[in-house]
Short mmCIF file of C-alpha atoms in Angstrom, two decimals:
data_model
loop_
_atom_site.label_atom_id
_atom_site.label_comp_id
_atom_site.label_asym_id
_atom_site.label_seq_id
_atom_site.Cartn_x
_atom_site.Cartn_y
_atom_site.Cartn_z
CA UNK Z 86 -34.10 -7.62 23.77
CA UNK Z 87 -34.86 -7.63 27.44
CA UNK Z 88 -35.06 -11.25 28.50
CA UNK Z 89 -35.18 -10.88 32.23
CA UNK Z 90 -38.39 -11.31 34.10
CA UNK Z 91 -40.90 -8.43 34.03
CA UNK Z 92 -40.70 -7.65 37.73
CA UNK Z 93 -36.90 -7.39 37.54
CA UNK Z 94 -37.01 -5.09 34.49
CA UNK Z 95 -39.62 -2.98 36.18
CA UNK Z 96 -37.53 -2.56 39.33
CA UNK Z 97 -34.38 -1.83 37.31
CA UNK Z 98 -36.33 0.88 35.45
CA UNK Z 99 -37.65 2.40 38.66
CA UNK Z 100 -34.27 2.34 40.41
CA UNK Z 101 -32.66 3.85 37.31
CA UNK Z 102 -34.80 6.97 37.79
CA UNK Z 103 -33.09 7.77 41.08
CA UNK Z 104 -30.47 10.52 40.90
CA UNK Z 105 -26.98 9.14 40.44
CA UNK Z 106 -28.17 5.60 39.73
CA UNK Z 107 -27.26 4.43 36.22
CA UNK Z 108 -28.48 1.28 34.50
CA UNK Z 109 -25.64 -0.89 35.82
CA UNK Z 110 -26.12 0.32 39.40
CA UNK Z 111 -29.86 -0.20 39.09
CA UNK Z 112 -29.28 -3.81 38.04
CA UNK Z 113 -26.87 -4.34 40.92
CA UNK Z 114 -29.35 -2.87 43.39
CA UNK Z 115 -32.21 -4.96 41.98
CA UNK Z 116 -30.20 -8.17 42.36
CA UNK Z 117 -29.22 -7.08 45.84
CA UNK Z 118 -32.90 -6.67 46.74
CA UNK Z 119 -33.58 -10.14 45.36
CA UNK Z 120 -30.86 -11.65 47.50
CA UNK Z 121 -31.37 -10.01 50.89
CA UNK Z 122 -33.85 -11.45 53.41
CA UNK Z 123 -37.36 -10.69 52.18
CA UNK Z 124 -38.13 -8.64 55.30
CA UNK Z 125 -35.32 -6.22 54.45
CA UNK Z 126 -36.63 -5.58 50.95
CA UNK Z 127 -40.18 -5.13 52.24
CA UNK Z 128 -38.92 -2.73 54.93
CA UNK Z 129 -37.42 -0.52 52.21
CA UNK Z 130 -40.63 -0.62 50.16
CA UNK Z 131 -42.67 0.30 53.23
CA UNK Z 132 -40.29 3.10 54.22
CA UNK Z 133 -40.75 4.64 50.76
CA UNK Z 134 -44.55 4.41 51.01
CA UNK Z 135 -44.51 5.80 54.55
CA UNK Z 136 -42.40 8.82 53.67
CA UNK Z 137 -45.09 9.84 51.21
CA UNK Z 138 -48.09 9.08 53.41
CA UNK Z 139 -46.82 10.32 56.78
CA UNK Z 140 -44.64 13.30 56.00
CA UNK Z 141 -45.88 16.86 55.71
CA UNK Z 142 -44.49 20.31 56.32
CA UNK Z 143 -44.35 21.83 59.79
CA UNK Z 144 -47.00 24.56 59.95
CA UNK Z 145 -44.58 26.94 61.62
CA UNK Z 146 -41.19 26.42 59.97
CA UNK Z 147 -41.88 24.17 56.93
CA UNK Z 148 -39.44 21.54 58.08
CA UNK Z 149 -40.55 17.99 57.30
CA UNK Z 150 -42.52 16.36 60.08
CA UNK Z 151 -45.22 13.86 60.94
CA UNK Z 152 -47.38 16.13 63.10
CA UNK Z 153 -48.64 19.71 62.87
CA UNK Z 154 -45.36 21.01 64.24
CA UNK Z 155 -41.90 19.51 63.84
CA UNK Z 156 -39.82 18.23 66.76
CA UNK Z 157 -37.76 21.44 66.82
CA UNK Z 158 -40.76 23.79 66.90
CA UNK Z 159 -42.41 21.59 69.57
CA UNK Z 160 -39.29 21.51 71.75
CA UNK Z 161 -39.08 23.58 74.96
CA UNK Z 162 -35.31 23.69 74.93
CA UNK Z 163 -34.72 25.94 71.91
CA UNK Z 164 -33.69 29.58 71.90
CA UNK Z 165 -36.78 31.32 70.50
CA UNK Z 166 -34.97 34.61 69.93
CA UNK Z 167 -32.86 33.33 67.05
CA UNK Z 168 -34.22 32.19 63.70
CA UNK Z 169 -32.11 30.51 61.04
CA UNK Z 170 -33.43 30.71 57.46
CA UNK Z 171 -32.49 27.82 55.15
CA UNK Z 172 -33.45 26.80 51.64
CA UNK Z 173 -34.31 23.13 52.15
CA UNK Z 174 -35.07 20.67 54.98
CA UNK Z 175 -31.78 18.96 54.22
CA UNK Z 176 -29.89 22.19 54.95
CA UNK Z 177 -31.65 22.33 58.30
CA UNK Z 178 -30.51 18.78 58.90
CA UNK Z 179 -26.87 19.69 58.20
CA UNK Z 180 -27.07 22.59 60.62
CA UNK Z 181 -28.65 20.41 63.29
CA UNK Z 182 -25.97 17.79 62.87
CA UNK Z 183 -23.33 20.46 63.58
CA UNK Z 184 -24.97 20.97 67.01
CA UNK Z 185 -23.79 24.57 66.83
CA UNK Z 186 -27.21 26.22 66.73
CA UNK Z 187 -30.02 25.96 69.25
CA UNK Z 188 -32.54 28.44 67.88
CA UNK Z 189 -35.50 27.91 65.54
CA UNK Z 190 -35.51 27.49 61.77
CA UNK Z 191 -37.48 28.68 58.80
CA UNK Z 192 -37.35 26.58 55.61
CA UNK Z 193 -37.94 28.56 52.41
CA UNK Z 194 -38.56 25.40 50.34
CA UNK Z 195 -36.37 26.74 47.57
CA UNK Z 196 -34.45 29.83 46.50
CA UNK Z 197 -35.28 32.71 44.20
CA UNK Z 198 -34.17 31.59 40.75
CA UNK Z 199 -35.55 33.73 37.95
CA UNK Z 200 -34.00 31.47 35.28
CA UNK Z 201 -36.01 28.53 36.64
CA UNK Z 202 -39.11 30.70 36.95
CA UNK Z 203 -39.02 30.64 40.75
CA UNK Z 204 -39.95 33.98 42.31
CA UNK Z 205 -40.35 35.04 45.96
CA UNK Z 206 -44.06 34.11 45.88
CA UNK Z 207 -43.26 30.43 45.47
CA UNK Z 208 -41.22 30.39 48.66
CA UNK Z 209 -42.42 30.60 52.27
CA UNK Z 210 -41.34 34.25 52.62
CA UNK Z 211 -44.82 35.52 53.58
CA UNK Z 212 -44.94 33.06 56.45
CA UNK Z 213 -41.43 34.13 57.48
CA UNK Z 214 -42.51 37.78 57.60
CA UNK Z 215 -45.50 36.81 59.76
CA UNK Z 216 -43.26 34.92 62.14
CA UNK Z 217 -40.79 37.77 62.46
CA UNK Z 218 -43.63 40.25 63.01
CA UNK Z 219 -45.40 38.11 65.64
CA UNK Z 220 -42.41 36.44 67.29
CA UNK Z 221 -39.76 37.79 69.63
CA UNK Z 222 -36.73 37.14 67.47
CA UNK Z 223 -33.70 39.35 67.95
CA UNK Z 224 -31.56 37.79 65.24
CA UNK Z 225 -32.33 36.27 61.83
CA UNK Z 226 -29.44 34.19 60.49
CA UNK Z 227 -29.51 33.76 56.72
CA UNK Z 228 -28.13 30.31 55.91
CA UNK Z 229 -28.92 30.05 52.21
CA UNK Z 230 -26.36 28.41 49.97
CA UNK Z 231 -23.19 30.41 49.24
CA UNK Z 232 -23.89 30.87 45.51
CA UNK Z 233 -25.49 33.51 43.30
CA UNK Z 234 -29.06 32.34 43.84
CA UNK Z 235 -28.66 31.74 47.56
CA UNK Z 236 -27.03 35.16 48.04
CA UNK Z 237 -29.76 36.80 45.97
CA UNK Z 238 -32.44 35.14 48.06
CA UNK Z 239 -30.78 36.30 51.29
CA UNK Z 240 -30.50 39.84 49.98
CA UNK Z 241 -34.15 39.90 48.95
CA UNK Z 242 -35.26 38.61 52.34
CA UNK Z 243 -33.03 41.01 54.28
CA UNK Z 244 -34.70 43.88 52.38
CA UNK Z 245 -38.16 42.54 53.16
CA UNK Z 246 -37.28 42.18 56.85
CA UNK Z 247 -35.58 45.60 57.08
CA UNK Z 248 -38.72 47.14 58.62
CA UNK Z 249 -38.47 44.94 61.72
CA UNK Z 250 -36.16 45.60 64.69
CA UNK Z 251 -34.11 42.44 64.25
CA UNK Z 252 -30.46 41.94 63.46
CA UNK Z 253 -29.93 40.07 60.19
CA UNK Z 254 -26.71 38.08 59.86
CA UNK Z 255 -25.39 35.48 57.49
CA UNK Z 256 -23.11 32.46 57.90
CA UNK Z 257 -19.41 33.25 57.95
CA UNK Z 258 -17.38 32.53 54.84
CA UNK Z 259 -13.73 31.76 54.54
CA UNK Z 260 -11.38 28.86 54.34
CA UNK Z 261 -12.79 25.54 55.47
CA UNK Z 262 -11.48 23.70 58.51
CA UNK Z 263 -9.05 21.01 57.46
CA UNK Z 264 -8.36 22.48 54.02
CA UNK Z 265 -5.00 23.64 52.67
CA UNK Z 266 -4.52 27.20 51.45
CA UNK Z 267 -2.57 25.99 48.44
CA UNK Z 268 -5.74 24.48 46.98
CA UNK Z 269 -8.26 27.11 48.11
CA UNK Z 270 -9.88 28.96 45.23
CA UNK Z 271 -9.91 32.72 44.76
CA UNK Z 272 -13.41 33.24 46.15
CA UNK Z 273 -12.58 31.29 49.30
CA UNK Z 274 -9.42 33.30 49.90
CA UNK Z 275 -11.21 36.59 49.21
CA UNK Z 276 -14.04 35.67 51.61
CA UNK Z 277 -11.49 34.69 54.24
CA UNK Z 278 -9.64 37.99 53.92
CA UNK Z 279 -12.78 40.13 53.95
CA UNK Z 280 -14.13 38.32 57.01
CA UNK Z 281 -10.82 38.07 58.89
CA UNK Z 282 -11.14 37.87 62.64
CA UNK Z 283 -9.05 39.12 65.54
CA UNK Z 284 -6.84 36.46 67.11
CA UNK K 379 -29.40 13.93 67.80
CA UNK K 380 -31.58 12.98 64.90
CA UNK K 381 -34.17 15.70 64.58
CA UNK K 382 -35.73 14.81 61.29
CA UNK K 383 -39.10 13.15 61.12
CA UNK K 384 -39.27 9.42 61.92
CA UNK K 385 -40.35 8.35 58.46
CA UNK K 386 -37.44 10.22 56.89
CA UNK K 387 -34.90 8.69 59.30
CA UNK K 388 -36.35 5.29 58.67
CA UNK K 389 -36.05 5.63 54.90
CA UNK K 390 -32.52 7.02 55.17
CA UNK K 391 -31.59 3.99 57.29
CA UNK K 392 -33.14 1.55 54.84
CA UNK K 393 -31.56 3.20 51.79
CA UNK K 394 -28.21 3.26 53.58
CA UNK K 395 -28.23 -0.55 53.68
CA UNK K 396 -28.07 -0.75 49.89
CA UNK K 397 -24.63 -1.56 48.48
CA UNK K 398 -22.70 1.55 47.51
CA UNK K 399 -25.16 3.92 49.19
CA UNK K 400 -23.58 5.88 52.05
CA UNK K 401 -25.38 8.08 54.54
CA UNK K 402 -25.14 11.25 52.42
CA UNK K 403 -26.43 9.46 49.31
CA UNK K 404 -29.22 7.89 51.33
CA UNK K 405 -30.30 11.33 52.51
CA UNK K 406 -30.18 12.69 48.96
CA UNK K 407 -32.26 9.76 47.70
CA UNK K 408 -34.79 10.14 50.52
CA UNK K 409 -35.28 13.83 49.74
CA UNK K 410 -35.55 12.97 46.06
CA UNK K 411 -38.33 10.49 46.87
CA UNK K 412 -40.08 13.19 48.90
CA UNK K 413 -39.93 15.61 45.99
CA UNK K 414 -40.93 13.49 42.99
CA UNK K 415 -44.60 12.97 42.10
CA UNK K 416 -46.11 10.60 44.64
CA UNK K 417 -46.94 8.03 41.94
CA UNK K 418 -43.25 7.70 41.08
CA UNK K 419 -42.27 6.97 44.68
CA UNK K 420 -45.10 4.46 45.05
CA UNK K 421 -44.12 2.79 41.77
CA UNK K 422 -40.64 2.17 43.19
CA UNK K 423 -42.05 0.80 46.45
CA UNK K 424 -44.38 -1.52 44.51
CA UNK K 425 -41.60 -2.67 42.19
CA UNK K 426 -39.53 -3.70 45.23
CA UNK K 427 -42.47 -5.61 46.72
CA UNK K 428 -43.26 -7.24 43.39
CA UNK K 429 -39.72 -8.46 42.79
CA UNK K 430 -39.97 -10.41 46.04
CA UNK K 431 -43.50 -11.74 45.55
CA UNK K 432 -43.44 -12.56 41.82
CA UNK K 433 -39.91 -13.71 41.10
CA UNK K 434 -38.71 -17.29 41.38
CA UNK K 435 -36.13 -19.49 39.71
CA UNK K 436 -36.76 -21.15 36.35
CA UNK K 437 -37.22 -24.88 37.00
CA UNK K 438 -34.96 -25.76 34.09
CA UNK K 439 -32.11 -23.24 34.10
CA UNK K 440 -32.46 -21.35 37.43
CA UNK K 441 -32.68 -18.00 35.70
CA UNK K 442 -35.05 -15.56 37.41
CA UNK K 443 -38.59 -15.68 36.08
CA UNK K 444 -42.25 -15.20 36.91
CA UNK K 445 -43.50 -18.56 35.64
CA UNK K 446 -42.33 -22.18 35.89
CA UNK K 447 -39.92 -21.66 33.02
CA UNK K 448 -38.11 -18.47 32.03
CA UNK K 449 -38.65 -16.70 28.71
CA UNK K 450 -35.48 -18.22 27.26
CA UNK K 451 -36.36 -21.81 28.20
CA UNK K 452 -39.92 -21.29 26.88
CA UNK K 453 -38.74 -19.80 23.58
CA UNK K 454 -38.90 -21.85 20.33
CA UNK K 455 -36.17 -19.86 18.67
CA UNK K 456 -33.17 -20.96 20.72
CA UNK K 457 -30.45 -23.42 19.75
CA UNK K 458 -31.06 -26.35 22.11
CA UNK K 459 -27.71 -28.01 21.32
CA UNK K 460 -25.62 -25.37 23.09
CA UNK K 461 -25.70 -24.73 26.82
CA UNK K 462 -23.94 -21.82 28.47
CA UNK K 463 -23.14 -22.20 32.20
CA UNK K 464 -23.02 -18.97 34.24
CA UNK K 465 -22.67 -18.16 37.93
CA UNK K 466 -25.49 -15.68 38.39
CA UNK K 467 -28.65 -14.48 36.61
CA UNK K 468 -26.93 -11.14 36.05
CA UNK K 469 -24.15 -12.89 34.09
CA UNK K 470 -26.84 -14.43 31.90
CA UNK K 471 -28.22 -10.96 31.36
CA UNK K 472 -24.84 -9.62 30.22
CA UNK K 473 -24.48 -12.46 27.76
CA UNK K 474 -28.00 -11.90 26.43
CA UNK K 475 -27.33 -8.20 25.99
CA UNK K 476 -24.34 -9.04 23.79
CA UNK K 477 -26.77 -10.85 21.43
CA UNK K 478 -23.87 -13.15 20.53
CA UNK K 479 -25.38 -16.38 21.90
CA UNK K 480 -28.64 -18.04 20.97
CA UNK K 481 -28.45 -21.27 22.95
CA UNK K 482 -29.76 -22.14 26.40
CA UNK K 483 -28.31 -21.28 29.80
CA UNK K 484 -27.71 -22.91 33.13
CA UNK K 485 -27.34 -20.69 36.19
CA UNK K 486 -25.22 -22.20 38.98
CA UNK K 487 -26.46 -19.64 41.55
CA UNK K 488 -22.93 -19.15 42.83
CA UNK K 489 -19.41 -20.48 42.44
CA UNK K 490 -17.40 -23.01 44.41
CA UNK K 491 -15.66 -20.99 47.11
CA UNK K 492 -14.20 -23.13 49.90
CA UNK K 493 -13.12 -20.06 51.87
CA UNK K 494 -16.75 -18.90 52.01
CA UNK K 495 -17.90 -22.44 52.81
CA UNK K 496 -19.61 -22.87 49.42
CA UNK K 497 -19.14 -26.34 47.98
CA UNK K 498 -20.49 -27.96 44.80
CA UNK K 499 -23.59 -29.21 46.66
CA UNK K 500 -24.85 -25.68 47.21
CA UNK K 501 -24.87 -24.95 43.49
CA UNK K 502 -27.21 -26.31 40.83
CA UNK K 503 -24.63 -28.75 39.48
CA UNK K 504 -26.83 -31.85 40.01
CA UNK K 505 -29.56 -30.28 37.89
CA UNK K 506 -26.95 -29.40 35.26
CA UNK K 507 -25.78 -33.02 35.09
CA UNK K 508 -29.41 -34.16 34.67
CA UNK K 509 -29.93 -31.67 31.84
CA UNK K 510 -26.77 -32.77 30.04
CA UNK K 511 -27.69 -36.43 30.46
CA UNK K 512 -31.29 -36.00 29.25
CA UNK K 513 -30.81 -33.20 26.68
CA UNK K 514 -29.26 -33.21 23.24
CA UNK K 515 -26.49 -30.72 23.90
CA UNK K 516 -23.34 -30.95 21.80
CA UNK K 517 -21.47 -28.12 23.45
CA UNK K 518 -21.31 -26.81 27.01
CA UNK K 519 -19.79 -23.31 27.21
CA UNK K 520 -18.38 -22.47 30.63
CA UNK K 521 -18.92 -18.75 31.25
CA UNK K 522 -17.95 -18.46 34.90
CA UNK K 523 -16.01 -15.38 35.96
CA UNK K 524 -12.34 -15.20 34.90
CA UNK K 525 -10.92 -15.45 38.41
CA UNK K 526 -9.62 -18.20 40.68
CA UNK K 527 -13.03 -19.26 41.99
CA UNK K 528 -14.74 -19.06 38.61
CA UNK K 529 -11.95 -21.05 36.96
CA UNK K 530 -12.04 -23.63 39.76
CA UNK K 531 -15.80 -24.00 39.39
CA UNK K 532 -15.44 -24.50 35.62
CA UNK K 533 -12.73 -27.09 36.11
CA UNK K 534 -14.81 -28.99 38.66
CA UNK K 535 -17.84 -29.02 36.35
CA UNK K 536 -15.84 -30.05 33.30
CA UNK K 537 -14.58 -33.05 35.29
CA UNK K 538 -18.11 -33.95 36.35
CA UNK K 539 -19.34 -33.71 32.75
CA UNK K 540 -16.41 -35.61 31.29
CA UNK K 541 -18.45 -38.84 31.10
CA UNK K 542 -20.89 -37.31 28.59
CA UNK K 543 -20.24 -37.01 24.84
CA UNK K 544 -20.29 -33.21 24.77
CA UNK K 545 -17.64 -30.69 23.91
CA UNK K 546 -16.79 -28.40 26.82
CA UNK K 547 -15.47 -24.95 25.97
CA UNK K 548 -14.86 -21.74 27.86
CA UNK K 549 -15.08 -18.05 26.93
CA UNK K 550 -12.05 -16.69 25.09
CA UNK K 551 -9.59 -14.57 27.03
CA UNK K 552 -7.27 -11.91 25.78
CA UNK K 553 -7.06 -8.20 25.35
CA UNK K 554 -10.38 -6.37 25.47
CA UNK K 555 -11.81 -4.55 22.49
CA UNK K 556 -11.03 -0.85 22.72
CA UNK K 557 -8.19 -1.24 25.22
CA UNK K 558 -4.56 -0.20 24.75
CA UNK K 559 -1.76 -2.74 25.06
CA UNK K 560 0.35 -0.28 27.01
CA UNK K 561 -2.04 -0.55 29.96
CA UNK K 562 -2.93 -4.23 29.69
CA UNK K 563 -1.79 -6.27 32.68
CA UNK K 564 0.39 -9.34 32.54
CA UNK K 565 -2.45 -11.85 32.81
CA UNK K 566 -4.33 -10.22 29.95
CA UNK K 567 -1.26 -10.26 27.69
CA UNK K 568 -0.46 -13.86 28.62
CA UNK K 569 -4.04 -14.94 27.89
CA UNK K 570 -3.96 -13.10 24.58
CA UNK K 571 -0.72 -14.80 23.56
CA UNK K 572 -1.81 -18.28 24.60
CA UNK K 573 -5.11 -17.92 22.78
CA UNK K 574 -3.73 -16.19 19.69
CA UNK K 575 -5.74 -16.72 16.53
CA UNK K 576 -4.92 -17.01 12.85
CA UNK K 577 -5.48 -13.81 10.88
#
């Protein structure tokens, strides 16, 4: 018995499809969009349309961009001897926000996940091999996620790249800045011990 | 240092203005909208536009609707002797979902809140008085929120309507179904005692 106007129902349904947005949140968001200045609601609608019409993958690194090459690949100021391999554009974004890396990236657009039917062919590994062959990289930093699938993907790629004269590294693991040892789990502690550094 | 494509930034900004959506959630939602089938993203954009172009207030009850009168006011099957007064269209929706009321509604579009500068004139109280004068209501059920402002609004309206031969009631208060007395707060217990019913 859905008595509210069709356009409201429709928006509640659409919002409810977003990850982490339940029915109650969708209703709250819909009423919010009814209440804000019209321009603000239209700006959101247009931003959604524009992300689908204007965004494509960078032809070099598969980051998201609006031109042939993304802002990072176009930039003159990056260290072109280091290449950081990530699973998704959002991982790249996290790394950029850290401001700790000034090299180039390569986005795999996924990870090898046999259980989900995702093999190496569905990722951008061929393009990565071409880049490593043709570029002048001295170091490839694997920055896949620290879980079974991410580690498996890194291992696979490091084998594929073994024929090239580049150093392959991965992100350090250990305890996280600001955490307390008391609450660190076993894997974190083990990683921290294995990777211990000289003071 | 925002290196991701303009359209992505723009959408993250717009999504971040929604209530309860922080920067991280906005990024997750933006990447979700990049990943889903294009039709799904466009459907959301269109639903947002449509809610602003097609929705207006019912001329009788101020519920949201797409025509002059809302589906409830247009319906033949409602009890036209009972009128339930609510603050917002979403309150009306909650009451409808309970399926426990078959009368008509009146949406105030707010509550009297002197601290926010909202007086009776900014609500739809004049229209309510006209409806009570011209209609054949026997009971007006005040269903404002059970807080200081909601109670104040109900009290104000019950004074305004005192000149008409209608019974004015309010929603029952007490302990909530499914709750445990041990965790009920003092106000809930007091309400439950004051409103105790014969078994």
